[in-house]
Short mmCIF file of N, CA and C in Angstrom, two decimals:
data_model
loop_
_atom_site.label_atom_id
_atom_site.label_comp_id
_atom_site.label_asym_id
_atom_site.label_seq_id
_atom_site.Cartn_x
_atom_site.Cartn_y
_atom_site.Cartn_z
N UNK J 187 -7.27 -15.17 -3.39
CA UNK J 187 -7.41 -14.03 -3.40
C UNK J 187 -7.77 -13.52 -4.75
N UNK J 188 -7.66 -12.39 -4.62
CA UNK J 188 -7.39 -11.57 -6.19
C UNK J 188 -6.73 -10.28 -6.30
N UNK J 189 -6.37 -10.59 -7.75
CA UNK J 189 -5.25 -9.81 -8.30
C UNK J 189 -6.05 -8.79 -9.37
N UNK J 190 -6.35 -7.84 -8.43
CA UNK J 190 -6.77 -7.02 -9.21
C UNK J 190 -5.82 -5.58 -9.75
N UNK J 191 -6.45 -5.31 -10.87
CA UNK J 191 -6.01 -3.89 -11.42
C UNK J 191 -6.75 -2.77 -12.03
N UNK J 192 -7.32 -2.00 -11.22
CA UNK J 192 -8.40 -1.12 -10.91
C UNK J 192 -8.66 0.34 -10.82
N UNK J 193 -9.07 0.92 -11.62
CA UNK J 193 -9.17 2.15 -10.96
C UNK J 193 -10.43 2.56 -10.04
N UNK J 194 -9.97 3.16 -8.99
CA UNK J 194 -11.34 3.21 -8.35
C UNK J 194 -11.69 4.79 -7.93
N UNK J 195 -12.64 5.83 -8.35
CA UNK J 195 -13.19 7.36 -8.71
C UNK J 195 -13.78 7.45 -7.51
N UNK J 196 -13.70 7.91 -6.46
CA UNK J 196 -14.73 8.22 -5.51
C UNK J 196 -15.02 6.99 -4.80
N UNK J 197 -14.70 5.67 -5.08
CA UNK J 197 -15.57 4.79 -4.57
C UNK J 197 -15.02 4.07 -3.63
N UNK J 198 -14.82 3.53 -2.41
CA UNK J 198 -14.82 2.87 -1.16
C UNK J 198 -14.92 1.40 -1.54
N UNK J 199 -13.31 0.46 -1.60
CA UNK J 199 -13.09 -0.97 -1.40
C UNK J 199 -13.58 -1.68 -0.19
N UNK J 200 -14.66 -2.55 0.50
CA UNK J 200 -14.73 -2.71 1.37
C UNK J 200 -14.73 -4.19 1.47
N UNK J 201 -13.38 -4.51 2.26
CA UNK J 201 -13.73 -6.00 2.63
C UNK J 201 -13.61 -6.35 4.50
N UNK J 202 -14.50 -7.42 3.92
CA UNK J 202 -14.87 -7.65 5.76
C UNK J 202 -14.18 -9.44 6.00
N UNK J 203 -14.56 -9.64 7.19
CA UNK J 203 -14.65 -10.83 7.58
C UNK J 203 -15.23 -11.86 6.39
N UNK J 204 -14.66 -12.87 6.28
CA UNK J 204 -15.56 -13.47 5.04
C UNK J 204 -15.64 -13.55 3.79
N UNK J 205 -15.07 -12.10 3.31
CA UNK J 205 -15.34 -11.95 2.07
C UNK J 205 -14.18 -12.26 1.14
N UNK J 206 -14.71 -13.20 0.53
CA UNK J 206 -13.83 -13.65 -0.56
C UNK J 206 -12.41 -13.36 -1.20
N UNK J 207 -12.57 -11.19 -1.45
CA UNK J 207 -11.35 -11.46 -1.85
C UNK J 207 -10.83 -10.12 -0.78
N UNK J 208 -9.19 -10.66 -0.40
CA UNK J 208 -8.68 -10.17 0.87
C UNK J 208 -7.34 -9.57 0.07
N UNK J 209 -7.29 -9.10 -1.52
CA UNK J 209 -5.67 -8.90 -1.62
C UNK J 209 -6.40 -7.59 -2.72
N UNK J 210 -5.60 -6.76 -2.49
CA UNK J 210 -6.20 -5.84 -3.37
C UNK J 210 -4.38 -5.17 -3.77
N UNK J 211 -4.23 -5.58 -5.18
CA UNK J 211 -3.40 -5.11 -5.94
C UNK J 211 -2.78 -4.07 -6.65
N UNK J 212 -2.50 -2.91 -7.31
CA UNK J 212 -2.23 -2.64 -8.65
C UNK J 212 -3.29 -2.19 -9.07
N UNK J 213 -3.73 -1.37 -7.65
CA UNK J 213 -5.01 -0.54 -7.95
C UNK J 213 -4.92 1.33 -7.54
N UNK J 214 -5.66 1.96 -7.93
CA UNK J 214 -5.38 3.33 -8.02
C UNK J 214 -6.83 3.89 -7.24
N UNK J 215 -6.64 4.82 -6.15
CA UNK J 215 -7.81 4.99 -5.64
C UNK J 215 -7.59 6.54 -5.67
N UNK J 216 -8.53 7.46 -5.72
CA UNK J 216 -8.53 8.94 -5.82
C UNK J 216 -9.88 9.32 -5.55
N UNK J 217 -10.23 10.55 -5.20
CA UNK J 217 -11.20 11.10 -4.37
C UNK J 217 -11.13 12.75 -4.38
N UNK J 218 -12.28 13.12 -3.37
CA UNK J 218 -12.14 14.48 -3.79
C UNK J 218 -11.96 14.96 -2.24
N UNK J 219 -11.29 14.30 -1.02
CA UNK J 219 -10.68 14.43 0.15
C UNK J 219 -11.40 13.66 1.06
N UNK J 220 -13.01 13.19 0.87
CA UNK J 220 -13.73 12.19 2.17
C UNK J 220 -13.60 11.14 1.93
N UNK J 221 -13.91 10.30 2.88
CA UNK J 221 -14.59 9.02 2.86
C UNK J 221 -12.96 8.07 2.85
N UNK J 222 -12.96 6.83 2.99
CA UNK J 222 -11.77 5.97 3.33
C UNK J 222 -11.97 5.15 2.05
N UNK J 223 -10.77 5.29 1.61
CA UNK J 223 -10.49 4.52 0.17
C UNK J 223 -10.96 3.01 0.36
N UNK J 224 -10.15 2.63 1.36
CA UNK J 224 -9.62 0.49 1.72
C UNK J 224 -10.04 0.87 2.99
N UNK J 225 -11.14 0.15 3.15
CA UNK J 225 -11.92 -0.46 4.78
C UNK J 225 -11.70 -1.58 4.85
N UNK J 226 -11.41 -2.29 5.70
CA UNK J 226 -11.73 -3.69 6.39
C UNK J 226 -11.85 -3.95 7.79
N UNK J 227 -12.86 -5.14 7.64
CA UNK J 227 -12.62 -5.53 9.45
C UNK J 227 -12.20 -6.56 9.40
N UNK J 228 -11.27 -7.11 8.40
CA UNK J 228 -10.50 -8.93 7.98
C UNK J 228 -9.29 -8.49 8.45
N UNK J 229 -8.68 -9.35 9.44
CA UNK J 229 -7.44 -9.27 9.86
C UNK J 229 -6.89 -9.64 8.60
N UNK J 230 -7.39 -10.86 7.75
CA UNK J 230 -6.13 -10.57 6.81
C UNK J 230 -6.44 -9.90 5.32
N UNK J 231 -6.18 -8.62 5.33
CA UNK J 231 -6.82 -7.77 3.87
C UNK J 231 -5.12 -7.51 3.48
N UNK J 232 -4.68 -7.66 2.25
CA UNK J 232 -3.26 -7.45 2.31
C UNK J 232 -3.69 -6.49 1.10
N UNK J 233 -2.71 -4.78 0.90
CA UNK J 233 -2.66 -4.37 0.36
C UNK J 233 -1.33 -3.87 -0.16
N UNK J 234 -0.97 -4.07 -1.95
CA UNK J 234 0.74 -3.69 -2.57
C UNK J 234 0.34 -3.43 -3.63
N UNK J 235 0.99 -2.37 -3.70
CA UNK J 235 1.81 -1.41 -4.86
C UNK J 235 0.29 -1.34 -4.93
N UNK J 236 -0.34 -0.51 -4.31
CA UNK J 236 -1.36 0.78 -4.85
C UNK J 236 -1.19 2.20 -4.63
N UNK J 237 -1.87 2.94 -5.56
CA UNK J 237 -1.89 4.31 -5.11
C UNK J 237 -3.23 4.57 -4.75
N UNK J 238 -2.80 5.61 -3.64
CA UNK J 238 -3.93 6.10 -2.64
C UNK J 238 -4.29 7.69 -2.59
N UNK J 239 -5.11 8.59 -3.24
CA UNK J 239 -4.76 9.90 -3.04
C UNK J 239 -5.72 10.59 -2.67
N UNK J 240 -5.91 11.51 -1.91
CA UNK J 240 -6.63 12.43 -1.76
C UNK J 240 -7.79 12.36 -1.23
N UNK J 241 -7.98 11.28 -0.02
CA UNK J 241 -9.49 10.50 0.71
C UNK J 241 -9.33 11.03 1.95
N UNK J 242 -10.30 11.06 3.09
CA UNK J 242 -10.01 11.43 4.50
C UNK J 242 -9.31 10.42 5.11
N UNK J 243 -9.80 8.83 4.98
CA UNK J 243 -8.49 8.01 4.94
C UNK J 243 -7.72 7.15 3.88
N UNK J 244 -6.88 7.03 3.89
CA UNK J 244 -6.32 5.77 3.06
C UNK J 244 -6.72 4.63 3.08
N UNK J 245 -6.55 4.06 4.13
CA UNK J 245 -6.62 2.88 4.20
C UNK J 245 -7.02 2.80 5.94
N UNK J 246 -7.92 2.20 5.86
CA UNK J 246 -8.74 1.69 7.77
C UNK J 246 -8.25 0.08 7.82
N UNK J 247 -7.46 -0.73 8.96
CA UNK J 247 -8.58 -1.79 9.38
C UNK J 247 -8.53 -1.76 10.42
N UNK J 248 -9.93 -1.78 10.76
CA UNK J 248 -10.31 -1.44 12.24
C UNK J 248 -11.03 -3.23 12.70
N UNK J 249 -10.26 -3.79 13.93
CA UNK J 249 -10.64 -5.04 14.04
C UNK J 249 -11.38 -4.87 14.84
N UNK J 250 -12.24 -5.77 15.21
CA UNK J 250 -13.64 -5.58 15.93
C UNK J 250 -13.18 -6.05 17.08
N UNK J 251 -12.18 -7.20 17.61
CA UNK J 251 -11.85 -7.63 19.09
C UNK J 251 -10.14 -7.36 18.89
N UNK J 252 -9.49 -7.13 19.94
CA UNK J 252 -7.81 -7.83 19.98
C UNK J 252 -7.76 -9.31 19.28
N UNK J 253 -6.67 -9.07 18.77
CA UNK J 253 -6.50 -10.76 17.60
C UNK J 253 -5.33 -10.74 18.45
N UNK J 254 -5.11 -12.86 18.47
CA UNK J 254 -3.78 -13.31 19.04
C UNK J 254 -2.88 -12.71 17.79
N UNK J 255 -1.64 -12.50 18.55
CA UNK J 255 -1.06 -12.11 18.26
C UNK J 255 0.10 -13.12 17.38
N UNK J 256 -0.37 -14.39 17.60
CA UNK J 256 0.58 -15.26 17.17
C UNK J 256 -0.12 -16.45 16.14
N UNK J 257 -1.28 -15.67 15.81
CA UNK J 257 -2.03 -16.03 14.35
C UNK J 257 -1.17 -15.80 13.19
N UNK J 258 -1.61 -16.67 12.14
CA UNK J 258 -1.34 -16.50 10.97
C UNK J 258 -1.39 -15.26 9.85
N UNK J 259 -2.79 -14.93 9.79
CA UNK J 259 -2.69 -13.85 8.73
C UNK J 259 -2.71 -12.61 9.70
N UNK J 260 -1.83 -11.66 9.52
CA UNK J 260 -2.51 -10.29 9.73
C UNK J 260 -2.59 -9.21 8.38
N UNK J 261 -3.37 -7.67 9.02
CA UNK J 261 -3.07 -6.97 8.01
C UNK J 261 -1.65 -6.75 6.86
N UNK J 262 -1.89 -6.94 5.92
CA UNK J 262 -0.26 -6.92 5.32
C UNK J 262 -0.21 -5.50 4.43
N UNK J 263 0.41 -4.21 4.69
CA UNK J 263 0.26 -3.03 3.48
C UNK J 263 1.76 -2.83 3.25
N UNK J 264 2.42 -3.00 1.78
CA UNK J 264 3.36 -3.10 1.87
C UNK J 264 3.36 -2.02 0.49
N UNK J 265 4.38 -1.08 -0.13
CA UNK J 265 4.66 -1.00 -2.00
C UNK J 265 3.50 -0.41 -2.10
N UNK J 266 2.90 1.06 -0.96
CA UNK J 266 1.67 2.14 -1.19
C UNK J 266 2.57 3.20 -1.61
N UNK J 267 1.55 3.89 -2.28
CA UNK J 267 1.77 5.54 -2.07
C UNK J 267 0.24 6.14 -1.91
N UNK J 268 0.66 6.58 -1.21
CA UNK J 268 -0.41 7.67 -0.04
C UNK J 268 -0.20 8.71 0.38
N UNK J 269 -1.50 9.46 -0.45
CA UNK J 269 -1.04 11.11 -0.43
C UNK J 269 -2.23 11.77 -0.46
N UNK J 270 -1.85 13.16 0.04
CA UNK J 270 -2.97 13.98 0.43
C UNK J 270 -4.14 13.40 0.85
N UNK J 271 -3.92 12.72 1.77
CA UNK J 271 -5.09 12.04 2.95
C UNK J 271 -4.81 12.69 4.57
N UNK J 272 -5.96 12.75 4.73
CA UNK J 272 -6.47 13.25 5.72
C UNK J 272 -5.52 12.64 6.68
N UNK J 273 -5.42 11.07 6.82
CA UNK J 273 -5.12 10.21 7.94
C UNK J 273 -4.54 9.05 6.80
N UNK J 274 -3.16 9.09 6.84
CA UNK J 274 -3.31 7.77 5.38
C UNK J 274 -3.12 6.28 5.79
N UNK J 275 -3.33 6.05 7.29
CA UNK J 275 -4.03 4.35 7.67
C UNK J 275 -4.44 4.71 8.88
N UNK J 276 -5.28 4.06 9.10
CA UNK J 276 -6.23 4.62 10.73
C UNK J 276 -5.86 2.46 10.70
N UNK J 277 -4.78 1.90 11.74
CA UNK J 277 -4.98 0.76 12.13
C UNK J 277 -5.25 0.22 13.42
N UNK J 278 -5.51 -0.52 14.32
CA UNK J 278 -5.46 -0.69 15.47
C UNK J 278 -5.08 -2.08 15.76
N UNK J 279 -4.45 -2.50 15.35
CA UNK J 279 -3.45 -3.97 15.26
C UNK J 279 -1.95 -3.45 15.14
N UNK J 280 -1.80 -3.76 16.27
CA UNK J 280 -0.16 -3.44 16.29
C UNK J 280 0.50 -4.51 15.69
N UNK J 281 0.31 -5.41 15.16
CA UNK J 281 0.97 -6.34 15.04
C UNK J 281 0.90 -6.51 13.34
N UNK J 282 -0.03 -5.50 12.69
CA UNK J 282 0.25 -5.13 11.21
C UNK J 282 1.11 -5.22 10.78
N UNK J 283 1.89 -6.08 9.51
CA UNK J 283 2.82 -5.53 8.70
C UNK J 283 2.44 -4.18 7.91
N UNK J 284 3.23 -3.13 8.12
CA UNK J 284 3.05 -2.06 7.51
C UNK J 284 4.35 -1.07 7.19
N UNK J 285 4.57 -1.56 5.95
CA UNK J 285 6.55 -1.63 5.62
C UNK J 285 6.62 -1.45 4.51
N UNK J 286 7.77 -0.26 3.95
CA UNK J 286 7.95 -0.33 2.60
C UNK J 286 6.56 1.14 1.59
N UNK J 287 6.09 1.91 2.19
CA UNK J 287 5.03 2.57 1.72
C UNK J 287 5.79 4.06 1.97
N UNK J 288 4.98 4.85 0.76
CA UNK J 288 5.53 5.96 0.51
C UNK J 288 4.30 7.23 0.72
N UNK J 289 4.36 7.84 2.23
CA UNK J 289 3.30 8.96 2.94
C UNK J 289 3.97 10.69 2.29
N UNK J 290 2.48 11.20 1.63
CA UNK J 290 3.39 12.34 1.44
C UNK J 290 2.45 13.16 1.24
N UNK J 291 2.29 14.86 2.32
CA UNK J 291 0.94 15.87 2.34
C UNK J 291 -0.08 15.16 2.55
N UNK J 292 0.15 14.02 3.99
CA UNK J 292 -1.24 13.74 4.87
C UNK J 292 -0.65 14.23 6.03
N UNK J 293 -1.58 15.24 6.57
CA UNK J 293 -1.56 15.78 7.61
C UNK J 293 -1.21 15.10 8.79
N UNK J 294 -2.07 13.67 9.05
CA UNK J 294 -1.15 12.11 9.75
C UNK J 294 -1.33 11.30 9.00
N UNK J 295 -0.39 10.56 9.19
CA UNK J 295 0.02 9.51 8.58
C UNK J 295 -0.52 8.31 9.10
N UNK J 296 -0.82 8.25 10.42
CA UNK J 296 -1.29 7.30 10.85
C UNK J 296 -0.70 6.53 11.72
N UNK J 297 -0.71 5.27 11.73
CA UNK J 297 0.01 3.76 11.97
C UNK J 297 0.68 3.25 11.15
N UNK J 298 1.83 4.19 10.86
CA UNK J 298 2.46 3.69 9.59
C UNK J 298 3.50 2.59 9.56
N UNK J 299 3.93 1.57 10.49
CA UNK J 299 4.48 0.70 10.68
C UNK J 299 5.65 0.86 11.24
N UNK J 300 6.85 -0.02 10.29
CA UNK J 300 8.20 0.31 10.27
C UNK J 300 8.02 1.39 9.66
N UNK J 301 9.11 2.24 10.17
CA UNK J 301 9.01 3.60 9.71
C UNK J 301 10.33 3.67 9.58
N UNK J 302 10.92 3.16 9.50
CA UNK J 302 12.52 3.31 8.92
C UNK J 302 12.59 2.55 7.56
N UNK J 303 11.89 1.82 7.05
CA UNK J 303 11.35 1.76 5.35
C UNK J 303 10.53 2.14 4.98
N UNK J 304 9.84 3.33 5.51
CA UNK J 304 8.86 3.91 4.66
C UNK J 304 9.78 5.31 4.63
N UNK J 305 9.18 6.28 3.43
CA UNK J 305 9.31 7.03 2.81
C UNK J 305 8.44 8.55 2.56
N UNK J 306 9.40 9.74 3.55
CA UNK J 306 8.12 10.74 3.44
C UNK J 306 8.75 12.10 2.43
N UNK J 307 8.26 11.18 1.21
CA UNK J 307 8.01 12.53 0.18
C UNK J 307 7.62 12.76 -0.87
N UNK J 308 7.76 13.82 -1.91
CA UNK J 308 6.92 13.99 -2.97
C UNK J 308 7.23 12.38 -3.68
N UNK J 309 6.07 11.66 -4.09
CA UNK J 309 6.35 10.74 -5.10
C UNK J 309 6.89 10.70 -6.62
N UNK J 310 6.29 11.98 -6.89
CA UNK J 310 7.04 12.89 -8.24
C UNK J 310 5.51 11.88 -9.22
N UNK J 311 4.84 12.39 -9.31
CA UNK J 311 3.77 11.60 -10.29
C UNK J 311 4.00 12.11 -11.63
N UNK J 312 3.61 11.27 -12.29
CA UNK J 312 3.64 11.95 -13.64
C UNK J 312 1.99 13.69 -13.84
N UNK J 313 1.44 13.38 -13.36
CA UNK J 313 0.56 15.04 -13.93
C UNK J 313 -0.50 14.29 -12.52
N UNK J 314 -0.23 14.83 -11.31
CA UNK J 314 -1.13 14.53 -10.26
C UNK J 314 -2.72 15.06 -10.59
N UNK J 315 -2.69 16.65 -11.41
CA UNK J 315 -4.17 17.40 -11.61
C UNK J 315 -4.57 16.52 -12.49
N UNK J 316 -4.36 15.90 -13.39
CA UNK J 316 -5.34 15.27 -14.87
C UNK J 316 -5.26 13.41 -14.21
N UNK J 317 -4.97 13.35 -13.17
CA UNK J 317 -5.00 11.86 -12.16
C UNK J 317 -4.18 10.96 -13.06
N UNK J 318 -2.90 11.28 -13.74
CA UNK J 318 -2.22 10.26 -13.69
C UNK J 318 -0.70 10.15 -12.93
N UNK J 319 -1.30 9.19 -12.36
CA UNK J 319 -0.50 8.85 -11.06
C UNK J 319 0.78 7.49 -11.10
N UNK J 320 0.89 7.87 -12.48
CA UNK J 320 2.53 6.64 -12.95
C UNK J 320 3.37 7.80 -12.18
N UNK J 321 4.17 7.18 -11.50
CA UNK J 321 5.64 7.50 -11.02
C UNK J 321 6.68 8.18 -12.07
N UNK J 322 7.06 9.26 -11.67
CA UNK J 322 8.34 10.31 -12.94
C UNK J 322 9.87 8.94 -12.66
N UNK J 323 10.45 9.41 -13.93
CA UNK J 323 12.20 8.43 -13.61
C UNK J 323 12.43 8.79 -12.32
N UNK J 324 12.36 9.95 -11.96
CA UNK J 324 13.26 10.33 -10.93
C UNK J 324 12.42 10.24 -9.15
N UNK J 325 11.17 9.36 -9.59
CA UNK J 325 10.47 9.58 -8.14
C UNK J 325 11.53 8.31 -7.07
N UNK J 326 11.60 9.34 -5.79
CA UNK J 326 11.89 8.07 -5.18
C UNK J 326 11.32 6.84 -4.46
N UNK J 327 10.32 6.70 -5.35
CA UNK J 327 9.66 5.52 -5.02
C UNK J 327 10.61 4.32 -6.19
N UNK J 328 10.98 5.01 -6.95
CA UNK J 328 11.34 3.71 -8.23
C UNK J 328 12.73 2.98 -6.73
N UNK J 329 12.72 1.59 -7.13
CA UNK J 329 13.57 0.81 -6.75
C UNK J 329 13.13 0.89 -4.64
N UNK J 330 12.54 1.42 -4.51
CA UNK J 330 12.31 1.61 -2.96
C UNK J 330 11.23 0.11 -2.49
N UNK J 331 10.88 -0.45 -3.06
CA UNK J 331 10.16 -1.03 -3.00
C UNK J 331 10.53 -2.49 -1.71
N UNK J 332 9.74 -3.27 -0.95
CA UNK J 332 10.44 -4.49 -0.11
C UNK J 332 11.30 -5.19 -1.04
N UNK J 333 12.10 -4.94 -0.55
CA UNK J 333 13.68 -6.33 -1.41
C UNK J 333 12.92 -7.54 -1.18
N UNK J 334 12.43 -8.33 -0.26
CA UNK J 334 11.25 -9.49 -0.33
C UNK J 334 10.91 -9.65 -0.15
N UNK J 335 9.53 -8.85 -0.91
CA UNK J 335 8.09 -8.92 -0.81
C UNK J 335 7.48 -10.54 -0.49
N UNK J 336 8.33 -11.44 -1.37
CA UNK J 336 7.53 -12.72 -1.25
C UNK J 336 7.58 -13.23 0.46
N UNK J 337 8.48 -12.72 1.42
CA UNK J 337 9.36 -13.04 2.27
C UNK J 337 10.02 -14.56 2.39
N UNK J 338 10.76 -14.86 1.22
CA UNK J 338 11.19 -16.57 1.27
C UNK J 338 12.78 -16.33 1.75
N UNK J 339 13.16 -15.01 1.71
CA UNK J 339 14.55 -14.95 2.38
C UNK J 339 15.52 -14.60 1.51
N UNK J 340 14.99 -14.78 0.39
CA UNK J 340 16.41 -14.13 -0.60
C UNK J 340 15.87 -12.66 -1.56
N UNK J 341 17.03 -11.90 -1.11
CA UNK J 341 15.77 -10.78 -2.03
C UNK J 341 16.16 -10.38 -3.00
N UNK J 342 15.92 -9.50 -3.87
CA UNK J 342 15.23 -9.18 -5.22
C UNK J 342 16.83 -9.59 -6.01
N UNK J 343 17.85 -9.65 -5.00
CA UNK J 343 19.21 -9.66 -6.51
C UNK J 343 19.23 -10.81 -6.58
N UNK J 344 18.75 -11.76 -6.09
CA UNK J 344 18.83 -13.34 -6.42
C UNK J 344 16.94 -14.04 -6.80
N UNK J 345 16.21 -13.20 -6.44
CA UNK J 345 14.83 -14.07 -6.05
C UNK J 345 14.10 -12.74 -7.51
N UNK J 346 13.59 -13.49 -8.81
CA UNK J 346 12.85 -12.49 -10.27
C UNK J 346 11.58 -12.21 -9.34
N UNK J 347 10.70 -12.81 -8.36
CA UNK J 347 9.60 -12.54 -7.95
C UNK J 347 9.57 -11.58 -7.22
N UNK J 348 11.26 -11.02 -6.70
CA UNK J 348 11.13 -9.83 -5.97
C UNK J 348 11.67 -8.39 -6.81
N UNK J 349 11.71 -8.57 -8.20
CA UNK J 349 12.20 -7.62 -9.17
C UNK J 349 10.95 -7.28 -9.87
N UNK J 350 10.99 -6.16 -10.48
CA UNK J 350 10.71 -5.47 -11.41
C UNK J 350 10.47 -5.71 -12.90
N UNK J 351 9.90 -6.01 -14.48
CA UNK J 351 10.10 -6.65 -15.27
C UNK J 351 11.50 -5.48 -15.69
N UNK J 352 12.03 -4.50 -15.34
CA UNK J 352 13.40 -4.01 -15.70
C UNK J 352 14.93 -5.11 -14.98
N UNK J 353 14.40 -6.09 -13.97
CA UNK J 353 15.28 -6.71 -13.47
C UNK J 353 15.58 -5.66 -12.41
N UNK J 354 15.06 -4.66 -12.01
CA UNK J 354 15.40 -4.16 -10.70
C UNK J 354 14.89 -4.38 -9.27
N UNK J 355 15.13 -3.52 -8.26
CA UNK J 355 14.10 -4.16 -7.05
C UNK J 355 12.80 -3.37 -7.28
N UNK J 356 12.06 -4.11 -6.82
CA UNK J 356 10.24 -3.31 -7.18
C UNK J 356 10.38 -2.08 -6.68
N UNK J 357 9.52 -1.20 -7.23
CA UNK J 357 8.98 0.37 -7.07
C UNK J 357 8.10 -0.02 -6.32
N UNK J 358 8.07 1.13 -5.17
CA UNK J 358 6.85 1.44 -4.30
C UNK J 358 5.53 0.91 -5.57
#
């Protein structure tokens, strides 16, 4: 996997079957309202802690053939902020793990997965107009990330891998 920490201004990230990069983390994707920020035909795409703003489609995971629901790898889309996209997530894999995301100002959120863990409110960017997509101190995304992101059965209160640097629950 690859731990990216990038800003994509109008550039689409494409991952496909056999791609050496199947994990996108801590990245910002912003555009002028068209195209797709992240596209994958791969069943093992992981998108964590990204901000996706002002695209036609935020994330598209489109598998060419129906997949086995017992397979080991699934699209994993967690702890992301997706705003001002025509469609937040376009996903045709009913087994995808899509949770703990924040959606705002998308006419269609799309296949947003486990809706009780998602947030549907203004993320409180510091300065959206000038592309400062850091979240402000009173953002609803603070301490709202997956409490057991690494999936080991221990939540953030006892597992430091599930904590922010300030020892609190992960932010979205």
